mmCIF file of C-alpha atoms in Angstrom:
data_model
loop_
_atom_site.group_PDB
_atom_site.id
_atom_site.type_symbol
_atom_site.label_atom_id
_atom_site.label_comp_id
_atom_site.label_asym_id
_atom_site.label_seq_id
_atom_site.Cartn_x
_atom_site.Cartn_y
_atom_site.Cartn_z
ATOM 1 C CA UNK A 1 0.000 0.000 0.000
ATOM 2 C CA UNK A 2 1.654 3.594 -1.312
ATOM 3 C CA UNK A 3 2.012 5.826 1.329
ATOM 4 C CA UNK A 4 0.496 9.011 -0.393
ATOM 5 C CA UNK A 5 -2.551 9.536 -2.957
ATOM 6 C CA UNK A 6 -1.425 9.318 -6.686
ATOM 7 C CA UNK A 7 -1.924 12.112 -8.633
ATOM 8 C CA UNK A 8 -4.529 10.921 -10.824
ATOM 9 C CA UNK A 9 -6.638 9.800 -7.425
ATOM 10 C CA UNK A 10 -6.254 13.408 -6.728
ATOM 11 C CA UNK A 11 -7.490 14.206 -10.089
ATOM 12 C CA UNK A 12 -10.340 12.274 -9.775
ATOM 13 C CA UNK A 13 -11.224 13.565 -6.359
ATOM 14 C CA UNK A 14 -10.809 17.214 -7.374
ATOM 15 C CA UNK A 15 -12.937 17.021 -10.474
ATOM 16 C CA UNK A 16 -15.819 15.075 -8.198
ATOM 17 C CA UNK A 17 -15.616 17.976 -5.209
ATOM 18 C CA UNK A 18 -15.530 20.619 -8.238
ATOM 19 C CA UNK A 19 -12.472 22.207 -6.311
ATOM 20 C CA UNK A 20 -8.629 22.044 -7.807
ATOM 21 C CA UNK A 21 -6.527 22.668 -4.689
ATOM 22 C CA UNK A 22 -3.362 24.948 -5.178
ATOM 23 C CA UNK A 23 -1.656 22.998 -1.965
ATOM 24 C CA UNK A 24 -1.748 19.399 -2.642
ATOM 25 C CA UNK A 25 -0.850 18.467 0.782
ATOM 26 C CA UNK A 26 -4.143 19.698 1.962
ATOM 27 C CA UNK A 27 -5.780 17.431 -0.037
ATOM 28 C CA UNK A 28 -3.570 14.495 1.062
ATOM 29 C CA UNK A 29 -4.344 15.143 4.493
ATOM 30 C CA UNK A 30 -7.778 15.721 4.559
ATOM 31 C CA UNK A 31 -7.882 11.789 2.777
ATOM 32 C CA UNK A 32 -5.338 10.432 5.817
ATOM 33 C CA UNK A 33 -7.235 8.718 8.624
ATOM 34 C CA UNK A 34 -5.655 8.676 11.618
ATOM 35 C CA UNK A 35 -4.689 5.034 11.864
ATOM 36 C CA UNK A 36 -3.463 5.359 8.169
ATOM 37 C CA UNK A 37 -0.978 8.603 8.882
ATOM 38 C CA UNK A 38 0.004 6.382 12.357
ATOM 39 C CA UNK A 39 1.353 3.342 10.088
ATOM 40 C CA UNK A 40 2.780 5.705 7.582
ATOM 41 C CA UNK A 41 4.011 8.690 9.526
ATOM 42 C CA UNK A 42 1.644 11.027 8.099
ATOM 43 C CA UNK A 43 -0.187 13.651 9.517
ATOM 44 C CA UNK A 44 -3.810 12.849 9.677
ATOM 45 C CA UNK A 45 -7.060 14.989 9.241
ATOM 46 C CA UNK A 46 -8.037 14.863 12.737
ATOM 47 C CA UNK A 47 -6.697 18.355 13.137
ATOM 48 C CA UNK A 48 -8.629 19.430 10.136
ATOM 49 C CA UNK A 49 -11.632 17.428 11.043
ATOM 50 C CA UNK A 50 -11.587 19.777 14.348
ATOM 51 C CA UNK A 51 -11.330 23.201 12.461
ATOM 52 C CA UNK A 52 -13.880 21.929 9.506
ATOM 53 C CA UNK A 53 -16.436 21.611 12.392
ATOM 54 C CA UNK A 54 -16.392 25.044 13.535
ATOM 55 C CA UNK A 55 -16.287 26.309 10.004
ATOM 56 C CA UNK A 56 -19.312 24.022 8.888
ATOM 57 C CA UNK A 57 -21.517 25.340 11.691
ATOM 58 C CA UNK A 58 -20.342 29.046 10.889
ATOM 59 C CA UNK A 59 -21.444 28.818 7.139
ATOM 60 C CA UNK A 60 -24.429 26.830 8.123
ATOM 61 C CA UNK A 61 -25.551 29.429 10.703
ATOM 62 C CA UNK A 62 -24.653 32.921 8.237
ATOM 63 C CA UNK A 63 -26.899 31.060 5.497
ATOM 64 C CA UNK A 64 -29.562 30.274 7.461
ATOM 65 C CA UNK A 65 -29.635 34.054 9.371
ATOM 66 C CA UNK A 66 -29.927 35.478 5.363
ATOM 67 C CA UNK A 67 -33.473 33.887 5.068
ATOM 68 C CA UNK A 68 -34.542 35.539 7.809
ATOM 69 C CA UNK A 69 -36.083 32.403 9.455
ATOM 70 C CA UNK A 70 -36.891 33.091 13.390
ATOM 71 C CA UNK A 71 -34.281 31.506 15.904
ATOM 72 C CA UNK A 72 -36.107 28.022 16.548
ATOM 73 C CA UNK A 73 -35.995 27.143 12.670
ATOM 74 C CA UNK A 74 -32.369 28.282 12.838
ATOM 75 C CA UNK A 75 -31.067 26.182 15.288
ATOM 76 C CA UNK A 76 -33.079 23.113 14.349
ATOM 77 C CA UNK A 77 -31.967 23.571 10.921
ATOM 78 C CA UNK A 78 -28.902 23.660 11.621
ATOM 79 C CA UNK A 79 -28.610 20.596 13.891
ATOM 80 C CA UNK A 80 -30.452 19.004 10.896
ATOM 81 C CA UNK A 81 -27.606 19.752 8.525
ATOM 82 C CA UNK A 82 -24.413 19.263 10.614
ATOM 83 C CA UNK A 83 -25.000 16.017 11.826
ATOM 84 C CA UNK A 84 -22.966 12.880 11.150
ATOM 85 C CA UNK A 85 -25.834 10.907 8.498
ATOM 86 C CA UNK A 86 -25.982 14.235 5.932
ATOM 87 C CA UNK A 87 -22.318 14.381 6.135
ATOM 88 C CA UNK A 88 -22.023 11.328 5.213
ATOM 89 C CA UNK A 89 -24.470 11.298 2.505
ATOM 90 C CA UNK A 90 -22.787 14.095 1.263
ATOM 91 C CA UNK A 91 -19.582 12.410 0.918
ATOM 92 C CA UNK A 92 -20.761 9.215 -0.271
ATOM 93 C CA UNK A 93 -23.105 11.279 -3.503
ATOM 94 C CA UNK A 94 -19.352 12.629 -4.073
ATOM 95 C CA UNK A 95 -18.668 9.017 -4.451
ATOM 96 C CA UNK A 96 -15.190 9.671 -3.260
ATOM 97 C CA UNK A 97 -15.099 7.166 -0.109
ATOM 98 C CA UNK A 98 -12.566 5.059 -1.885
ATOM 99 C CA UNK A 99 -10.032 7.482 -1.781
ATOM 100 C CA UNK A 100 -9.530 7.644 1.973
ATOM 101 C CA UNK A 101 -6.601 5.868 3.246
ATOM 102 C CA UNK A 102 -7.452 3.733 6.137
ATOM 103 C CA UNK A 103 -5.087 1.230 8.147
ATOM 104 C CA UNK A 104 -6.335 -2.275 7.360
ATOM 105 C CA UNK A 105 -8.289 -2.819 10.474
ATOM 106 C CA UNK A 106 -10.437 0.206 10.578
ATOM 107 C CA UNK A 107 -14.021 -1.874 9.314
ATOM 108 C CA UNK A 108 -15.557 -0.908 6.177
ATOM 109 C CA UNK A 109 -14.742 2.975 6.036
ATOM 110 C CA UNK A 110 -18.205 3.806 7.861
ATOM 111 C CA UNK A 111 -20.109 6.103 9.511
ATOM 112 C CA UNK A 112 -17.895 9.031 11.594
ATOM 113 C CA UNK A 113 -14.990 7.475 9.520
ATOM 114 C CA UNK A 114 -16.831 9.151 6.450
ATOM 115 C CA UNK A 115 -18.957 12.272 8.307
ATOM 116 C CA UNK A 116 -15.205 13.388 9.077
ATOM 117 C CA UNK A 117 -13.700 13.269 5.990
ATOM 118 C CA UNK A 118 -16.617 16.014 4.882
ATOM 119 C CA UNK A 119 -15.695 18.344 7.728
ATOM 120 C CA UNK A 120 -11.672 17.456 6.906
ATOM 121 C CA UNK A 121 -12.685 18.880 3.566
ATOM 122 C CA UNK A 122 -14.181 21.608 4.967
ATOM 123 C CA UNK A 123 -11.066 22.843 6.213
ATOM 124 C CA UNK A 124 -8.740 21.866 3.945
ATOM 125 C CA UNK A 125 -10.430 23.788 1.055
ATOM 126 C CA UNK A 126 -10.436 26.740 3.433
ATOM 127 C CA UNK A 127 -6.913 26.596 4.227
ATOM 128 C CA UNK A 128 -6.186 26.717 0.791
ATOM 129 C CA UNK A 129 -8.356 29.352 -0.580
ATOM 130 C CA UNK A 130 -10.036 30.706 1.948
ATOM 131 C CA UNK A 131 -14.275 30.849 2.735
ATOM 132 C CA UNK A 132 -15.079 31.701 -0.627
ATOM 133 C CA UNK A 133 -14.655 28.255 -2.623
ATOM 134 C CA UNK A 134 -16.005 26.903 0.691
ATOM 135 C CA UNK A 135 -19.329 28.306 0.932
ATOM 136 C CA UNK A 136 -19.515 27.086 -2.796
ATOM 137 C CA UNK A 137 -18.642 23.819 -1.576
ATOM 138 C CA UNK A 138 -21.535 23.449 1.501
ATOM 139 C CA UNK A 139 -24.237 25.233 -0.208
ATOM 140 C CA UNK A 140 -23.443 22.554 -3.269
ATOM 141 C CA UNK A 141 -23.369 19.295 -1.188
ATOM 142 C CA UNK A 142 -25.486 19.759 1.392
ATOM 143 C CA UNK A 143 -28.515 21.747 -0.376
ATOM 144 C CA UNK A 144 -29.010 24.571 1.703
ATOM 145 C CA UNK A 145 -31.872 25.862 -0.666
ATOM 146 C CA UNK A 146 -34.108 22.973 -0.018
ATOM 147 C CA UNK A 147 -34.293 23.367 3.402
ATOM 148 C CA UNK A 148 -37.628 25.192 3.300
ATOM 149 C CA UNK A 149 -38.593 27.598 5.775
ATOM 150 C CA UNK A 150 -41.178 25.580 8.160
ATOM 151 C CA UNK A 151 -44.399 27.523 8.542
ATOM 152 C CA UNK A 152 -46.160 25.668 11.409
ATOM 153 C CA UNK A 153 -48.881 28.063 11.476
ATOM 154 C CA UNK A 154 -49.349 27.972 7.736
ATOM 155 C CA UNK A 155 -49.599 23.657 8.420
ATOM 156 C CA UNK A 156 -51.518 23.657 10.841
ATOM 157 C CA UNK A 157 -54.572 26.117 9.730
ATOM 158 C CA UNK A 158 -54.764 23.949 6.190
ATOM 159 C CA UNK A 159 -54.719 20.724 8.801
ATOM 160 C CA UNK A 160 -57.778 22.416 10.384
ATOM 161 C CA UNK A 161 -59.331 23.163 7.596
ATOM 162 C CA UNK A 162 -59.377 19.572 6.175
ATOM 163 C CA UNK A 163 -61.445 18.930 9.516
ATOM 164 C CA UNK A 164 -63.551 21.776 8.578
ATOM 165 C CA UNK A 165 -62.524 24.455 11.158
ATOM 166 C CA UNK A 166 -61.175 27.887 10.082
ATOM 167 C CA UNK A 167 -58.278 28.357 12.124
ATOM 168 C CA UNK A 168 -56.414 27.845 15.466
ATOM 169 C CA UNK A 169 -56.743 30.860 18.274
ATOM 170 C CA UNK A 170 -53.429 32.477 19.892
ATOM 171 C CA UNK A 171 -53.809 33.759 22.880
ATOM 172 C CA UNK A 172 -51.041 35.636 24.727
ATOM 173 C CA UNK A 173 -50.482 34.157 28.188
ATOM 174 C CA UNK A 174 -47.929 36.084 29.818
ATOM 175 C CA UNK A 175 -44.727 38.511 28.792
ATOM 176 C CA UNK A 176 -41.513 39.034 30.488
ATOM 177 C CA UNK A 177 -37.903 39.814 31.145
ATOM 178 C CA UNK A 178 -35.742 37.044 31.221
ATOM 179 C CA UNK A 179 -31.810 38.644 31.577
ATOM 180 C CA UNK A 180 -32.722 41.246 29.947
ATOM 181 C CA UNK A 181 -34.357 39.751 27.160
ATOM 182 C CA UNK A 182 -38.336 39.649 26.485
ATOM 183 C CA UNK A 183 -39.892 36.329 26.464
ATOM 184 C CA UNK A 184 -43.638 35.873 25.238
ATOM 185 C CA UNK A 185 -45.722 32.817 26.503
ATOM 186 C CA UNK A 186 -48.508 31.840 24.145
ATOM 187 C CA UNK A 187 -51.273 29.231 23.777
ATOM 188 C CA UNK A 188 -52.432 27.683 20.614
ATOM 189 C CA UNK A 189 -56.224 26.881 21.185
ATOM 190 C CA UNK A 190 -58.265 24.319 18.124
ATOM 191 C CA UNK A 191 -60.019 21.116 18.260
ATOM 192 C CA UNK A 192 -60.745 21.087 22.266
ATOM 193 C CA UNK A 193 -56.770 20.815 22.237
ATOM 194 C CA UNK A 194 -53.964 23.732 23.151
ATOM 195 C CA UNK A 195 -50.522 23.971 23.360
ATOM 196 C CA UNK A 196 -47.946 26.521 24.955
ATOM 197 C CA UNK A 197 -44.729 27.592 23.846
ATOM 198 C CA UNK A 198 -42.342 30.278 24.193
ATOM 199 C CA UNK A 199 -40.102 32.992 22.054
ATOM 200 C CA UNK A 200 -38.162 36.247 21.757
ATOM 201 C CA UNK A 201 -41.032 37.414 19.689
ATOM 202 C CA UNK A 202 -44.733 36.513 19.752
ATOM 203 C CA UNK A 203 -44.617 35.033 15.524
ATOM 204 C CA UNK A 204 -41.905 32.956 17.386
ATOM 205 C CA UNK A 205 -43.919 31.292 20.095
ATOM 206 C CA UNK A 206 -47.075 31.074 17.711
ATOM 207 C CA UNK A 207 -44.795 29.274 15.448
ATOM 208 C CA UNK A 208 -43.337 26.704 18.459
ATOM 209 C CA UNK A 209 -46.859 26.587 19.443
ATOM 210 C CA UNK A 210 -48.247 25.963 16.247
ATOM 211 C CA UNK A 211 -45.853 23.275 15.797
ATOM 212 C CA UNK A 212 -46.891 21.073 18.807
ATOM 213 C CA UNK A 213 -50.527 21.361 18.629
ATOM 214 C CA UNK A 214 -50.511 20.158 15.223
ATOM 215 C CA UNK A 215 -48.672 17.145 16.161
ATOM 216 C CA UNK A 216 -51.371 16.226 18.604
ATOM 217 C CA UNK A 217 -53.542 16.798 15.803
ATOM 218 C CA UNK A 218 -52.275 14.481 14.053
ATOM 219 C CA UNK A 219 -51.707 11.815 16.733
ATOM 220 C CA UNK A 220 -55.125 12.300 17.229
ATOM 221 C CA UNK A 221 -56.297 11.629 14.134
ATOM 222 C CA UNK A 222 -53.690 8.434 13.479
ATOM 223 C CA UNK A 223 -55.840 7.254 16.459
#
Protein backbone atom coordinates (compact mmCIF):
# COMPACT_ATOMS: atom_id res chain seq x y z
CA UNK A 1 0.00 0.00 0.00
CA UNK A 2 1.65 3.59 -1.31
CA UNK A 3 2.01 5.83 1.33
CA UNK A 4 0.50 9.01 -0.39
CA UNK A 5 -2.55 9.54 -2.96
CA UNK A 6 -1.42 9.32 -6.69
CA UNK A 7 -1.92 12.11 -8.63
CA UNK A 8 -4.53 10.92 -10.82
CA UNK A 9 -6.64 9.80 -7.42
CA UNK A 10 -6.25 13.41 -6.73
CA UNK A 11 -7.49 14.21 -10.09
CA UNK A 12 -10.34 12.27 -9.78
CA UNK A 13 -11.22 13.56 -6.36
CA UNK A 14 -10.81 17.21 -7.37
CA UNK A 15 -12.94 17.02 -10.47
CA UNK A 16 -15.82 15.07 -8.20
CA UNK A 17 -15.62 17.98 -5.21
CA UNK A 18 -15.53 20.62 -8.24
CA UNK A 19 -12.47 22.21 -6.31
CA UNK A 20 -8.63 22.04 -7.81
CA UNK A 21 -6.53 22.67 -4.69
CA UNK A 22 -3.36 24.95 -5.18
CA UNK A 23 -1.66 23.00 -1.96
CA UNK A 24 -1.75 19.40 -2.64
CA UNK A 25 -0.85 18.47 0.78
CA UNK A 26 -4.14 19.70 1.96
CA UNK A 27 -5.78 17.43 -0.04
CA UNK A 28 -3.57 14.50 1.06
CA UNK A 29 -4.34 15.14 4.49
CA UNK A 30 -7.78 15.72 4.56
CA UNK A 31 -7.88 11.79 2.78
CA UNK A 32 -5.34 10.43 5.82
CA UNK A 33 -7.24 8.72 8.62
CA UNK A 34 -5.66 8.68 11.62
CA UNK A 35 -4.69 5.03 11.86
CA UNK A 36 -3.46 5.36 8.17
CA UNK A 37 -0.98 8.60 8.88
CA UNK A 38 0.00 6.38 12.36
CA UNK A 39 1.35 3.34 10.09
CA UNK A 40 2.78 5.70 7.58
CA UNK A 41 4.01 8.69 9.53
CA UNK A 42 1.64 11.03 8.10
CA UNK A 43 -0.19 13.65 9.52
CA UNK A 44 -3.81 12.85 9.68
CA UNK A 45 -7.06 14.99 9.24
CA UNK A 46 -8.04 14.86 12.74
CA UNK A 47 -6.70 18.35 13.14
CA UNK A 48 -8.63 19.43 10.14
CA UNK A 49 -11.63 17.43 11.04
CA UNK A 50 -11.59 19.78 14.35
CA UNK A 51 -11.33 23.20 12.46
CA UNK A 52 -13.88 21.93 9.51
CA UNK A 53 -16.44 21.61 12.39
CA UNK A 54 -16.39 25.04 13.54
CA UNK A 55 -16.29 26.31 10.00
CA UNK A 56 -19.31 24.02 8.89
CA UNK A 57 -21.52 25.34 11.69
CA UNK A 58 -20.34 29.05 10.89
CA UNK A 59 -21.44 28.82 7.14
CA UNK A 60 -24.43 26.83 8.12
CA UNK A 61 -25.55 29.43 10.70
CA UNK A 62 -24.65 32.92 8.24
CA UNK A 63 -26.90 31.06 5.50
CA UNK A 64 -29.56 30.27 7.46
CA UNK A 65 -29.64 34.05 9.37
CA UNK A 66 -29.93 35.48 5.36
CA UNK A 67 -33.47 33.89 5.07
CA UNK A 68 -34.54 35.54 7.81
CA UNK A 69 -36.08 32.40 9.45
CA UNK A 70 -36.89 33.09 13.39
CA UNK A 71 -34.28 31.51 15.90
CA UNK A 72 -36.11 28.02 16.55
CA UNK A 73 -35.99 27.14 12.67
CA UNK A 74 -32.37 28.28 12.84
CA UNK A 75 -31.07 26.18 15.29
CA UNK A 76 -33.08 23.11 14.35
CA UNK A 77 -31.97 23.57 10.92
CA UNK A 78 -28.90 23.66 11.62
CA UNK A 79 -28.61 20.60 13.89
CA UNK A 80 -30.45 19.00 10.90
CA UNK A 81 -27.61 19.75 8.53
CA UNK A 82 -24.41 19.26 10.61
CA UNK A 83 -25.00 16.02 11.83
CA UNK A 84 -22.97 12.88 11.15
CA UNK A 85 -25.83 10.91 8.50
CA UNK A 86 -25.98 14.23 5.93
CA UNK A 87 -22.32 14.38 6.14
CA UNK A 88 -22.02 11.33 5.21
CA UNK A 89 -24.47 11.30 2.50
CA UNK A 90 -22.79 14.09 1.26
CA UNK A 91 -19.58 12.41 0.92
CA UNK A 92 -20.76 9.21 -0.27
CA UNK A 93 -23.10 11.28 -3.50
CA UNK A 94 -19.35 12.63 -4.07
CA UNK A 95 -18.67 9.02 -4.45
CA UNK A 96 -15.19 9.67 -3.26
CA UNK A 97 -15.10 7.17 -0.11
CA UNK A 98 -12.57 5.06 -1.89
CA UNK A 99 -10.03 7.48 -1.78
CA UNK A 100 -9.53 7.64 1.97
CA UNK A 101 -6.60 5.87 3.25
CA UNK A 102 -7.45 3.73 6.14
CA UNK A 103 -5.09 1.23 8.15
CA UNK A 104 -6.33 -2.27 7.36
CA UNK A 105 -8.29 -2.82 10.47
CA UNK A 106 -10.44 0.21 10.58
CA UNK A 107 -14.02 -1.87 9.31
CA UNK A 108 -15.56 -0.91 6.18
CA UNK A 109 -14.74 2.98 6.04
CA UNK A 110 -18.21 3.81 7.86
CA UNK A 111 -20.11 6.10 9.51
CA UNK A 112 -17.90 9.03 11.59
CA UNK A 113 -14.99 7.48 9.52
CA UNK A 114 -16.83 9.15 6.45
CA UNK A 115 -18.96 12.27 8.31
CA UNK A 116 -15.21 13.39 9.08
CA UNK A 117 -13.70 13.27 5.99
CA UNK A 118 -16.62 16.01 4.88
CA UNK A 119 -15.70 18.34 7.73
CA UNK A 120 -11.67 17.46 6.91
CA UNK A 121 -12.69 18.88 3.57
CA UNK A 122 -14.18 21.61 4.97
CA UNK A 123 -11.07 22.84 6.21
CA UNK A 124 -8.74 21.87 3.95
CA UNK A 125 -10.43 23.79 1.05
CA UNK A 126 -10.44 26.74 3.43
CA UNK A 127 -6.91 26.60 4.23
CA UNK A 128 -6.19 26.72 0.79
CA UNK A 129 -8.36 29.35 -0.58
CA UNK A 130 -10.04 30.71 1.95
CA UNK A 131 -14.27 30.85 2.74
CA UNK A 132 -15.08 31.70 -0.63
CA UNK A 133 -14.65 28.25 -2.62
CA UNK A 134 -16.01 26.90 0.69
CA UNK A 135 -19.33 28.31 0.93
CA UNK A 136 -19.51 27.09 -2.80
CA UNK A 137 -18.64 23.82 -1.58
CA UNK A 138 -21.53 23.45 1.50
CA UNK A 139 -24.24 25.23 -0.21
CA UNK A 140 -23.44 22.55 -3.27
CA UNK A 141 -23.37 19.29 -1.19
CA UNK A 142 -25.49 19.76 1.39
CA UNK A 143 -28.51 21.75 -0.38
CA UNK A 144 -29.01 24.57 1.70
CA UNK A 145 -31.87 25.86 -0.67
CA UNK A 146 -34.11 22.97 -0.02
CA UNK A 147 -34.29 23.37 3.40
CA UNK A 148 -37.63 25.19 3.30
CA UNK A 149 -38.59 27.60 5.77
CA UNK A 150 -41.18 25.58 8.16
CA UNK A 151 -44.40 27.52 8.54
CA UNK A 152 -46.16 25.67 11.41
CA UNK A 153 -48.88 28.06 11.48
CA UNK A 154 -49.35 27.97 7.74
CA UNK A 155 -49.60 23.66 8.42
CA UNK A 156 -51.52 23.66 10.84
CA UNK A 157 -54.57 26.12 9.73
CA UNK A 158 -54.76 23.95 6.19
CA UNK A 159 -54.72 20.72 8.80
CA UNK A 160 -57.78 22.42 10.38
CA UNK A 161 -59.33 23.16 7.60
CA UNK A 162 -59.38 19.57 6.18
CA UNK A 163 -61.45 18.93 9.52
CA UNK A 164 -63.55 21.78 8.58
CA UNK A 165 -62.52 24.45 11.16
CA UNK A 166 -61.18 27.89 10.08
CA UNK A 167 -58.28 28.36 12.12
CA UNK A 168 -56.41 27.84 15.47
CA UNK A 169 -56.74 30.86 18.27
CA UNK A 170 -53.43 32.48 19.89
CA UNK A 171 -53.81 33.76 22.88
CA UNK A 172 -51.04 35.64 24.73
CA UNK A 173 -50.48 34.16 28.19
CA UNK A 174 -47.93 36.08 29.82
CA UNK A 175 -44.73 38.51 28.79
CA UNK A 176 -41.51 39.03 30.49
CA UNK A 177 -37.90 39.81 31.15
CA UNK A 178 -35.74 37.04 31.22
CA UNK A 179 -31.81 38.64 31.58
CA UNK A 180 -32.72 41.25 29.95
CA UNK A 181 -34.36 39.75 27.16
CA UNK A 182 -38.34 39.65 26.49
CA UNK A 183 -39.89 36.33 26.46
CA UNK A 184 -43.64 35.87 25.24
CA UNK A 185 -45.72 32.82 26.50
CA UNK A 186 -48.51 31.84 24.15
CA UNK A 187 -51.27 29.23 23.78
CA UNK A 188 -52.43 27.68 20.61
CA UNK A 189 -56.22 26.88 21.19
CA UNK A 190 -58.26 24.32 18.12
CA UNK A 191 -60.02 21.12 18.26
CA UNK A 192 -60.74 21.09 22.27
CA UNK A 193 -56.77 20.81 22.24
CA UNK A 194 -53.96 23.73 23.15
CA UNK A 195 -50.52 23.97 23.36
CA UNK A 196 -47.95 26.52 24.96
CA UNK A 197 -44.73 27.59 23.85
CA UNK A 198 -42.34 30.28 24.19
CA UNK A 199 -40.10 32.99 22.05
CA UNK A 200 -38.16 36.25 21.76
CA UNK A 201 -41.03 37.41 19.69
CA UNK A 202 -44.73 36.51 19.75
CA UNK A 203 -44.62 35.03 15.52
CA UNK A 204 -41.91 32.96 17.39
CA UNK A 205 -43.92 31.29 20.10
CA UNK A 206 -47.08 31.07 17.71
CA UNK A 207 -44.79 29.27 15.45
CA UNK A 208 -43.34 26.70 18.46
CA UNK A 209 -46.86 26.59 19.44
CA UNK A 210 -48.25 25.96 16.25
CA UNK A 211 -45.85 23.28 15.80
CA UNK A 212 -46.89 21.07 18.81
CA UNK A 213 -50.53 21.36 18.63
CA UNK A 214 -50.51 20.16 15.22
CA UNK A 215 -48.67 17.14 16.16
CA UNK A 216 -51.37 16.23 18.60
CA UNK A 217 -53.54 16.80 15.80
CA UNK A 218 -52.28 14.48 14.05
CA UNK A 219 -51.71 11.81 16.73
CA UNK A 220 -55.12 12.30 17.23
CA UNK A 221 -56.30 11.63 14.13
CA UNK A 222 -53.69 8.43 13.48
CA UNK A 223 -55.84 7.25 16.46
Amino acid sequence: MQKHLEKKDMDVIEKRLQYTFRDKRYLQRAFTHASYGYEHNLEDNERLEFLGDSILSFVIAYQLYKTGRNEGDMTACRQKLVSAKPLENAVLKLNIVEYLQCAQDVEQKGGKCISSLYEAIVAAMFLDSGMTEVEKFITRTLKLEEQKNENYKGQLQEFLQGLGQASANYVLLEKREVENTQQFIVEAQAQGQSAIAKGRKIRDAEQHAAKILLEKLQRNVKK
